[in-house]
């Protein structure tokens, strides 16, 4: 079930950008050298009674120098970007096989078990927990209480009808109230073993079964499973 690491798109894009910058730098360097040669030749052969306007040449010289510096800066940025993406890919790939906890509301029901971590900002006297399938259909609703702080919520896959739901991806929502009837905010997190990394986007995305978790949303991780 492990997902493959797909980094071809990013690598191609970076290589193309670097190649273009290198070509542009060589081109401007050639033009700059040619410009200096022409400038020197014209200054040597100018009519003493009608000298050339060196101000114009000076302005062009400054412009060429500015463009050359910008291309060098772009080349440096391309190198930094390439190194950054490579480091990010290496770091994310190292998470395969490790158990992570990340911000999120969707996780997999596997063999009749799905677990979330719920963290209300204070105790809730009444919390209505709704579980939805990937198509948005409400599969189960649970009413409970929540204490302050992080706590696990485990679902055995039993739906409102009493039948067992199929394995797959499910999303949890929590509507909680305190003893005064005031709404209580509840943070949700998901956990699981990383079985793949998708590097095709701007940020590495970890896969846990069918669930996709942005690497930036990871809060905790544990040692690789044996």
Tab-separated table of N, CA and C in Angstrom, residues 50-188:
chain	number	residue	atom	x	y	z
A	50	UNK	N	34.948	66.524	-32.861
A	50	UNK	CA	33.543	66.142	-32.639
A	50	UNK	C	33.506	64.857	-31.801
A	51	UNK	N	33.908	64.974	-30.529
A	51	UNK	CA	34.006	63.780	-29.668
A	51	UNK	C	32.645	63.102	-29.447
A	52	UNK	N	32.717	61.792	-29.184
A	52	UNK	CA	31.495	61.024	-28.922
A	52	UNK	C	30.918	61.390	-27.559
A	53	UNK	N	29.612	61.210	-27.442
A	53	UNK	CA	28.926	61.470	-26.174
A	53	UNK	C	29.138	60.269	-25.251
A	54	UNK	N	30.101	60.407	-24.359
A	54	UNK	CA	30.420	59.282	-23.465
A	54	UNK	C	29.357	59.058	-22.394
A	55	UNK	N	28.515	60.055	-22.135
A	55	UNK	CA	27.458	59.875	-21.131
A	55	UNK	C	26.520	58.728	-21.512
A	56	UNK	N	26.187	58.678	-22.800
A	56	UNK	CA	25.290	57.625	-23.267
A	56	UNK	C	25.939	56.256	-23.101
A	57	UNK	N	27.235	56.170	-23.448
A	57	UNK	CA	27.941	54.913	-23.291
A	57	UNK	C	28.007	54.498	-21.817
A	58	UNK	N	28.241	55.491	-20.970
A	58	UNK	CA	28.322	55.203	-19.533
A	58	UNK	C	27.009	54.646	-19.008
A	59	UNK	N	25.878	55.238	-19.445
A	59	UNK	CA	24.565	54.756	-19.020
A	59	UNK	C	24.339	53.313	-19.469
A	60	UNK	N	24.721	53.021	-20.722
A	60	UNK	CA	24.561	51.663	-21.220
A	60	UNK	C	25.445	50.690	-20.450
A	61	UNK	N	26.653	51.156	-20.105
A	61	UNK	CA	27.571	50.329	-19.334
A	61	UNK	C	26.963	49.962	-17.982
A	62	UNK	N	26.360	50.947	-17.333
A	62	UNK	CA	25.719	50.720	-16.032
A	62	UNK	C	24.554	49.747	-16.173
A	63	UNK	N	23.766	49.904	-17.260
A	63	UNK	CA	22.628	49.016	-17.480
A	63	UNK	C	23.084	47.574	-17.687
A	64	UNK	N	24.134	47.400	-18.503
A	64	UNK	CA	24.659	46.057	-18.725
A	64	UNK	C	25.132	45.431	-17.413
A	65	UNK	N	25.840	46.228	-16.619
A	65	UNK	CA	26.358	45.726	-15.342
A	65	UNK	C	25.213	45.316	-14.421
A	66	UNK	N	24.121	46.117	-14.443
A	66	UNK	CA	22.970	45.814	-13.595
A	66	UNK	C	22.293	44.517	-13.997
A	67	UNK	N	22.124	44.331	-15.307
A	67	UNK	CA	21.498	43.100	-15.801
A	67	UNK	C	22.363	41.889	-15.480
A	68	UNK	N	23.675	42.050	-15.658
A	68	UNK	CA	24.594	40.953	-15.368
A	68	UNK	C	24.506	40.553	-13.893
A	69	UNK	N	24.435	41.547	-13.013
A	69	UNK	CA	24.346	41.269	-11.579
A	69	UNK	C	23.032	40.570	-11.241
A	70	UNK	N	21.936	40.991	-11.900
A	70	UNK	CA	20.634	40.378	-11.654
A	70	UNK	C	20.631	38.905	-12.065
A	71	UNK	N	21.259	38.610	-13.208
A	71	UNK	CA	21.330	37.226	-13.661
A	71	UNK	C	22.148	36.370	-12.700
A	72	UNK	N	23.221	36.953	-12.164
A	72	UNK	CA	24.020	36.218	-11.184
A	72	UNK	C	23.195	35.944	-9.927
A	73	UNK	N	22.381	36.937	-9.525
A	73	UNK	CA	21.516	36.765	-8.354
A	73	UNK	C	20.492	35.668	-8.608
A	74	UNK	N	19.876	35.685	-9.804
A	74	UNK	CA	18.890	34.661	-10.150
A	74	UNK	C	19.513	33.273	-10.133
A	75	UNK	N	20.737	33.182	-10.634
A	75	UNK	CA	21.432	31.897	-10.649
A	75	UNK	C	21.664	31.392	-9.228
A	76	UNK	N	22.027	32.308	-8.326
A	76	UNK	CA	22.249	31.937	-6.922
A	76	UNK	C	20.950	31.470	-6.278
A	77	UNK	N	19.847	32.167	-6.585
A	77	UNK	CA	18.551	31.783	-6.030
A	77	UNK	C	18.124	30.408	-6.538
A	78	UNK	N	18.395	30.129	-7.815
A	78	UNK	CA	18.071	28.815	-8.374
A	78	UNK	C	18.823	27.717	-7.632
A	79	UNK	N	20.091	27.988	-7.325
A	79	UNK	CA	20.901	27.009	-6.606
A	79	UNK	C	20.351	26.773	-5.207
A	80	UNK	N	19.974	27.859	-4.533
A	80	UNK	CA	19.404	27.747	-3.185
A	80	UNK	C	18.107	26.954	-3.230
A	81	UNK	N	17.250	27.241	-4.233
A	81	UNK	CA	15.970	26.546	-4.362
A	81	UNK	C	16.182	25.054	-4.598
A	82	UNK	N	17.123	24.734	-5.465
A	82	UNK	CA	17.415	23.329	-5.754
A	82	UNK	C	17.878	22.601	-4.499
A	83	UNK	N	18.803	23.207	-3.761
A	83	UNK	CA	19.314	22.591	-2.537
A	83	UNK	C	18.226	22.458	-1.487
A	84	UNK	N	17.348	23.477	-1.399
A	84	UNK	CA	16.270	23.456	-0.417
A	84	UNK	C	15.296	22.322	-0.703
A	85	UNK	N	14.920	22.158	-1.983
A	85	UNK	CA	13.986	21.095	-2.349
A	85	UNK	C	14.608	19.724	-2.110
A	86	UNK	N	15.889	19.599	-2.397
A	86	UNK	CA	16.566	18.322	-2.188
A	86	UNK	C	16.591	17.966	-0.703
A	87	UNK	N	16.877	18.970	0.143
A	87	UNK	CA	16.910	18.738	1.591
A	87	UNK	C	15.526	18.389	2.109
A	88	UNK	N	14.496	19.089	1.597
A	88	UNK	CA	13.121	18.835	2.012
A	88	UNK	C	12.693	17.426	1.628
A	89	UNK	N	13.055	17.006	0.414
A	89	UNK	CA	12.705	15.666	-0.058
A	89	UNK	C	13.369	14.600	0.800
A	90	UNK	N	14.644	14.812	1.118
A	90	UNK	CA	15.381	13.855	1.936
A	90	UNK	C	14.780	13.752	3.331
A	91	UNK	N	14.429	14.902	3.907
A	91	UNK	CA	13.848	14.926	5.248
A	91	UNK	C	12.498	14.225	5.278
A	92	UNK	N	11.640	14.518	4.288
A	92	UNK	CA	10.304	13.916	4.244
A	92	UNK	C	10.391	12.413	4.016
A	93	UNK	N	11.304	11.984	3.159
A	93	UNK	CA	11.452	10.557	2.869
A	93	UNK	C	11.877	9.786	4.114
A	94	UNK	N	12.583	10.454	5.010
A	94	UNK	CA	13.012	9.817	6.243
A	94	UNK	C	11.879	9.529	7.207
A	95	UNK	N	10.682	10.057	6.914
A	95	UNK	CA	9.529	9.823	7.784
A	95	UNK	C	8.792	8.532	7.445
A	96	UNK	N	9.114	7.910	6.314
A	96	UNK	CA	8.445	6.661	5.940
A	96	UNK	C	8.708	5.596	7.006
A	97	UNK	N	7.634	4.963	7.464
A	97	UNK	CA	7.746	3.941	8.497
A	97	UNK	C	7.606	4.477	9.906
A	98	UNK	N	7.536	5.804	10.044
A	98	UNK	CA	7.405	6.402	11.371
A	98	UNK	C	5.950	6.781	11.643
A	99	UNK	N	5.578	6.727	12.901
A	99	UNK	CA	4.226	7.110	13.305
A	99	UNK	C	4.204	8.604	13.587
A	100	UNK	N	3.271	9.303	12.958
A	100	UNK	CA	3.178	10.750	13.137
A	100	UNK	C	1.809	11.138	13.673
A	101	UNK	N	1.757	12.309	14.278
A	101	UNK	CA	0.493	12.938	14.652
A	101	UNK	C	0.482	14.296	13.979
A	102	UNK	N	-0.614	14.588	13.280
A	102	UNK	CA	-0.677	15.826	12.504
A	102	UNK	C	-2.056	16.455	12.607
A	103	UNK	N	-2.115	17.759	12.347
A	103	UNK	CA	-3.410	18.436	12.288
A	103	UNK	C	-4.235	17.813	11.176
A	104	UNK	N	-5.505	17.563	11.449
A	104	UNK	CA	-6.354	16.980	10.415
A	104	UNK	C	-7.611	16.384	11.002
A	105	UNK	N	-8.603	16.182	10.144
A	105	UNK	CA	-9.879	15.612	10.573
A	105	UNK	C	-10.203	14.318	9.851
A	106	UNK	N	-9.445	13.964	8.815
A	106	UNK	CA	-9.725	12.768	8.022
A	106	UNK	C	-8.684	11.690	8.281
A	107	UNK	N	-9.155	10.472	8.493
A	107	UNK	CA	-8.252	9.337	8.675
A	107	UNK	C	-8.933	8.080	8.158
A	108	UNK	N	-8.192	6.978	8.138
A	108	UNK	CA	-8.729	5.722	7.606
A	108	UNK	C	-9.346	4.852	8.694
A	109	UNK	N	-10.469	4.227	8.344
A	109	UNK	CA	-11.039	3.155	9.153
A	109	UNK	C	-10.427	1.874	8.605
A	110	UNK	N	-9.654	1.194	9.428
A	110	UNK	CA	-8.973	-0.023	8.994
A	110	UNK	C	-9.279	-1.156	9.961
A	111	UNK	N	-9.834	-2.239	9.435
A	111	UNK	CA	-10.206	-3.394	10.264
A	111	UNK	C	-11.079	-2.979	11.445
A	112	UNK	N	-12.025	-2.082	11.175
A	112	UNK	CA	-12.967	-1.674	12.206
A	112	UNK	C	-12.383	-0.775	13.275
A	113	UNK	N	-11.372	0.020	12.914
A	113	UNK	CA	-10.784	0.923	13.905
A	113	UNK	C	-10.281	2.203	13.250
A	114	UNK	N	-10.700	3.326	13.813
A	114	UNK	CA	-10.209	4.642	13.391
A	114	UNK	C	-10.063	5.488	14.646
A	115	UNK	N	-8.949	6.214	14.738
A	115	UNK	CA	-8.681	6.981	15.956
A	115	UNK	C	-8.307	8.423	15.636
A	116	UNK	N	-8.851	9.342	16.416
A	116	UNK	CA	-8.509	10.756	16.334
A	116	UNK	C	-8.079	11.227	17.722
A	117	UNK	N	-7.375	12.342	17.782
A	117	UNK	CA	-7.075	12.997	19.055
A	117	UNK	C	-7.865	14.294	19.095
A	118	UNK	N	-8.721	14.440	20.102
A	118	UNK	CA	-9.554	15.630	20.255
A	118	UNK	C	-9.019	16.471	21.405
A	119	UNK	N	-8.887	17.772	21.164
A	119	UNK	CA	-8.384	18.673	22.205
A	119	UNK	C	-9.280	19.900	22.302
A	120	UNK	N	-10.267	19.885	23.208
A	120	UNK	CA	-11.112	21.072	23.402
A	120	UNK	C	-10.351	22.115	24.207
A	121	UNK	N	-10.663	23.394	23.984
A	121	UNK	CA	-9.936	24.426	24.730
A	121	UNK	C	-10.384	24.508	26.187
A	122	UNK	N	-11.474	23.819	26.506
A	122	UNK	CA	-11.931	23.658	27.893
A	122	UNK	C	-12.927	22.503	27.911
A	123	UNK	N	-13.328	22.084	29.092
A	123	UNK	CA	-14.242	20.945	29.200
A	123	UNK	C	-15.565	21.228	28.487
A	124	UNK	N	-16.097	20.194	27.854
A	124	UNK	CA	-17.378	20.313	27.148
A	124	UNK	C	-18.397	19.393	27.808
A	125	UNK	N	-19.521	19.972	28.216
A	125	UNK	CA	-20.573	19.181	28.860
A	125	UNK	C	-21.319	18.324	27.839
A	126	UNK	N	-21.304	18.765	26.571
A	126	UNK	CA	-21.985	18.008	25.514
A	126	UNK	C	-21.229	18.200	24.205
A	127	UNK	N	-20.875	17.090	23.609
A	127	UNK	CA	-20.156	17.140	22.333
A	127	UNK	C	-20.808	16.171	21.355
A	128	UNK	N	-21.235	16.700	20.229
A	128	UNK	CA	-21.830	15.868	19.178
A	128	UNK	C	-20.748	15.609	18.129
A	129	UNK	N	-20.384	14.356	17.991
A	129	UNK	CA	-19.329	13.957	17.062
A	129	UNK	C	-19.966	13.321	15.831
A	130	UNK	N	-19.677	13.883	14.678
A	130	UNK	CA	-20.241	13.393	13.416
A	130	UNK	C	-19.135	12.811	12.550
A	131	UNK	N	-19.402	11.645	12.008
A	131	UNK	CA	-18.443	10.963	11.147
A	131	UNK	C	-19.027	10.854	9.745
A	132	UNK	N	-18.252	11.325	8.760
A	132	UNK	CA	-18.721	11.340	7.375
A	132	UNK	C	-17.799	10.520	6.475
A	133	UNK	N	-18.414	9.877	5.488
A	133	UNK	CA	-17.651	9.135	4.490
A	133	UNK	C	-17.008	10.122	3.523
A	134	UNK	N	-16.164	9.625	2.629
A	134	UNK	CA	-15.452	10.499	1.699
A	134	UNK	C	-16.382	11.249	0.757
A	135	UNK	N	-17.607	10.734	0.550
A	135	UNK	CA	-18.560	11.428	-0.321
A	135	UNK	C	-19.427	12.426	0.433
A	136	UNK	N	-19.160	12.611	1.742
A	136	UNK	CA	-19.903	13.579	2.539
A	136	UNK	C	-21.105	13.012	3.261
A	137	UNK	N	-21.401	11.737	3.046
A	137	UNK	CA	-22.542	11.098	3.707
A	137	UNK	C	-22.267	10.899	5.192
A	138	UNK	N	-23.236	11.283	6.037
A	138	UNK	CA	-23.094	11.071	7.479
A	138	UNK	C	-23.275	9.585	7.770
A	139	UNK	N	-22.270	8.987	8.378
A	139	UNK	CA	-22.289	7.552	8.651
A	139	UNK	C	-22.652	7.263	10.103
A	140	UNK	N	-22.170	8.107	10.999
A	140	UNK	CA	-22.434	7.881	12.423
A	140	UNK	C	-22.412	9.195	13.181
A	141	UNK	N	-23.172	9.230	14.266
A	141	UNK	CA	-23.198	10.396	15.154
A	141	UNK	C	-23.102	9.908	16.593
A	142	UNK	N	-22.213	10.497	17.354
A	142	UNK	CA	-22.018	10.125	18.752
A	142	UNK	C	-22.170	11.365	19.630
A	143	UNK	N	-22.799	11.207	20.780
A	143	UNK	CA	-22.911	12.298	21.750
A	143	UNK	C	-22.166	11.893	23.016
A	144	UNK	N	-21.270	12.762	23.480
A	144	UNK	CA	-20.448	12.433	24.632
A	144	UNK	C	-20.051	13.707	25.363
A	145	UNK	N	-19.207	13.572	26.356
A	145	UNK	CA	-18.624	14.727	27.043
A	145	UNK	C	-17.116	14.706	26.781
A	146	UNK	N	-16.495	15.868	26.906
A	146	UNK	CA	-15.054	15.962	26.698
A	146	UNK	C	-14.413	16.689	27.870
A	147	UNK	N	-13.330	16.151	28.356
A	147	UNK	CA	-12.581	16.841	29.395
A	147	UNK	C	-11.619	17.822	28.733
A	148	UNK	N	-11.082	18.739	29.511
A	148	UNK	CA	-10.104	19.681	28.965
A	148	UNK	C	-8.816	18.937	28.631
A	149	UNK	N	-8.157	19.342	27.557
A	149	UNK	CA	-6.906	18.700	27.174
A	149	UNK	C	-7.090	17.619	26.125
A	150	UNK	N	-5.967	17.086	25.656
A	150	UNK	CA	-5.990	16.084	24.587
A	150	UNK	C	-6.521	14.745	25.085
A	151	UNK	N	-7.303	14.086	24.238
A	151	UNK	CA	-7.863	12.779	24.556
A	151	UNK	C	-8.179	12.031	23.262
A	152	UNK	N	-8.016	10.706	23.273
A	152	UNK	CA	-8.285	9.940	22.052
A	152	UNK	C	-9.784	9.699	21.868
A	153	UNK	N	-10.199	9.629	20.614
A	153	UNK	CA	-11.564	9.203	20.289
A	153	UNK	C	-11.437	8.074	19.280
A	154	UNK	N	-11.922	6.908	19.656
A	154	UNK	CA	-11.819	5.742	18.785
A	154	UNK	C	-13.195	5.328	18.284
A	155	UNK	N	-13.278	5.087	17.001
A	155	UNK	CA	-14.532	4.650	16.372
A	155	UNK	C	-14.347	3.232	15.855
A	156	UNK	N	-15.315	2.360	16.184
A	156	UNK	CA	-15.210	0.963	15.774
A	156	UNK	C	-15.861	0.680	14.426
A	157	UNK	N	-16.313	1.748	13.760
A	157	UNK	CA	-16.893	1.561	12.438
A	157	UNK	C	-18.384	1.313	12.433
A	158	UNK	N	-19.000	1.266	13.614
A	158	UNK	CA	-20.444	1.038	13.674
A	158	UNK	C	-21.192	2.300	13.274
A	159	UNK	N	-22.078	2.179	12.283
A	159	UNK	CA	-22.825	3.324	11.800
A	159	UNK	C	-24.105	3.544	12.571
A	160	UNK	N	-24.805	4.623	12.245
A	160	UNK	CA	-26.070	4.950	12.907
A	160	UNK	C	-27.086	3.830	12.743
A	161	UNK	N	-27.032	3.132	11.624
A	161	UNK	CA	-27.967	2.035	11.349
A	161	UNK	C	-27.636	0.777	12.134
A	162	UNK	N	-26.485	0.764	12.773
A	162	UNK	CA	-26.057	-0.416	13.501
A	162	UNK	C	-25.171	-1.331	12.683
A	163	UNK	N	-25.045	-1.032	11.391
A	163	UNK	CA	-24.201	-1.832	10.511
A	163	UNK	C	-22.762	-1.313	10.534
A	164	UNK	N	-21.849	-2.184	10.218
A	164	UNK	CA	-20.438	-1.790	10.202
A	164	UNK	C	-20.100	-1.082	8.894
A	165	UNK	N	-19.422	0.040	9.004
A	165	UNK	CA	-19.014	0.792	7.816
A	165	UNK	C	-17.832	0.096	7.146
A	166	UNK	N	-17.704	0.318	5.840
A	166	UNK	CA	-16.592	-0.259	5.096
A	166	UNK	C	-15.298	0.476	5.445
A	167	UNK	N	-14.204	-0.244	5.341
A	167	UNK	CA	-12.906	0.409	5.524
A	167	UNK	C	-12.756	1.522	4.495
A	168	UNK	N	-12.117	2.599	4.880
A	168	UNK	CA	-11.941	3.729	3.977
A	168	UNK	C	-11.661	4.993	4.755
A	169	UNK	N	-11.724	6.106	4.068
A	169	UNK	CA	-11.402	7.393	4.680
A	169	UNK	C	-12.660	8.045	5.244
A	170	UNK	N	-12.567	8.519	6.485
A	170	UNK	CA	-13.697	9.172	7.153
A	170	UNK	C	-13.226	10.470	7.817
A	171	UNK	N	-14.144	11.428	7.857
A	171	UNK	CA	-13.839	12.740	8.429
A	171	UNK	C	-14.689	12.983	9.666
A	172	UNK	N	-14.066	13.560	10.680
A	172	UNK	CA	-14.761	13.833	11.936
A	172	UNK	C	-15.018	15.330	12.099
A	173	UNK	N	-16.180	15.681	12.636
A	173	UNK	CA	-16.473	17.059	13.044
A	173	UNK	C	-17.027	17.004	14.458
A	174	UNK	N	-16.711	18.017	15.248
A	174	UNK	CA	-17.135	18.034	16.647
A	174	UNK	C	-17.807	19.362	16.964
A	175	UNK	N	-19.046	19.300	17.429
A	175	UNK	CA	-19.776	20.483	17.893
A	175	UNK	C	-19.944	20.337	19.396
A	176	UNK	N	-19.237	21.184	20.152
A	176	UNK	CA	-19.214	21.040	21.607
A	176	UNK	C	-19.700	22.303	22.311
A	177	UNK	N	-20.343	22.095	23.465
A	177	UNK	CA	-20.848	23.192	24.296
A	177	UNK	C	-20.419	22.971	25.736
A	178	UNK	N	-20.160	24.069	26.460
A	178	UNK	CA	-19.844	23.933	27.882
A	178	UNK	C	-21.131	23.956	28.699
A	179	UNK	N	-21.010	24.021	30.017
A	179	UNK	CA	-22.186	23.952	30.886
A	179	UNK	C	-23.112	25.156	30.744
A	180	UNK	N	-22.596	26.251	30.196
A	180	UNK	CA	-23.427	27.449	30.010
A	180	UNK	C	-24.045	27.504	28.615
A	181	UNK	N	-23.746	26.497	27.790
A	181	UNK	CA	-24.279	26.488	26.429
A	181	UNK	C	-23.411	27.244	25.437
A	182	UNK	N	-22.235	27.660	25.886
A	182	UNK	CA	-21.314	28.381	25.000
A	182	UNK	C	-20.483	27.392	24.190
A	183	UNK	N	-20.299	27.715	22.915
A	183	UNK	CA	-19.565	26.820	22.019
A	183	UNK	C	-18.120	26.647	22.478
A	184	UNK	N	-17.633	25.429	22.405
A	184	UNK	CA	-16.261	25.098	22.774
A	184	UNK	C	-15.494	24.684	21.512
A	185	UNK	N	-14.374	25.340	21.261
A	185	UNK	CA	-13.551	24.987	20.098
A	185	UNK	C	-12.812	23.679	20.376
A	186	UNK	N	-12.820	22.786	19.402
A	186	UNK	CA	-12.164	21.487	19.557
A	186	UNK	C	-11.180	21.269	18.407
A	187	UNK	N	-9.916	21.088	18.753
A	187	UNK	CA	-8.878	20.818	17.760
A	187	UNK	C	-8.840	19.316	17.482
A	188	UNK	N	-8.680	18.934	16.208
A	188	UNK	CA	-8.618	17.516	15.850
A	188	UNK	C	-7.276	17.191	15.208
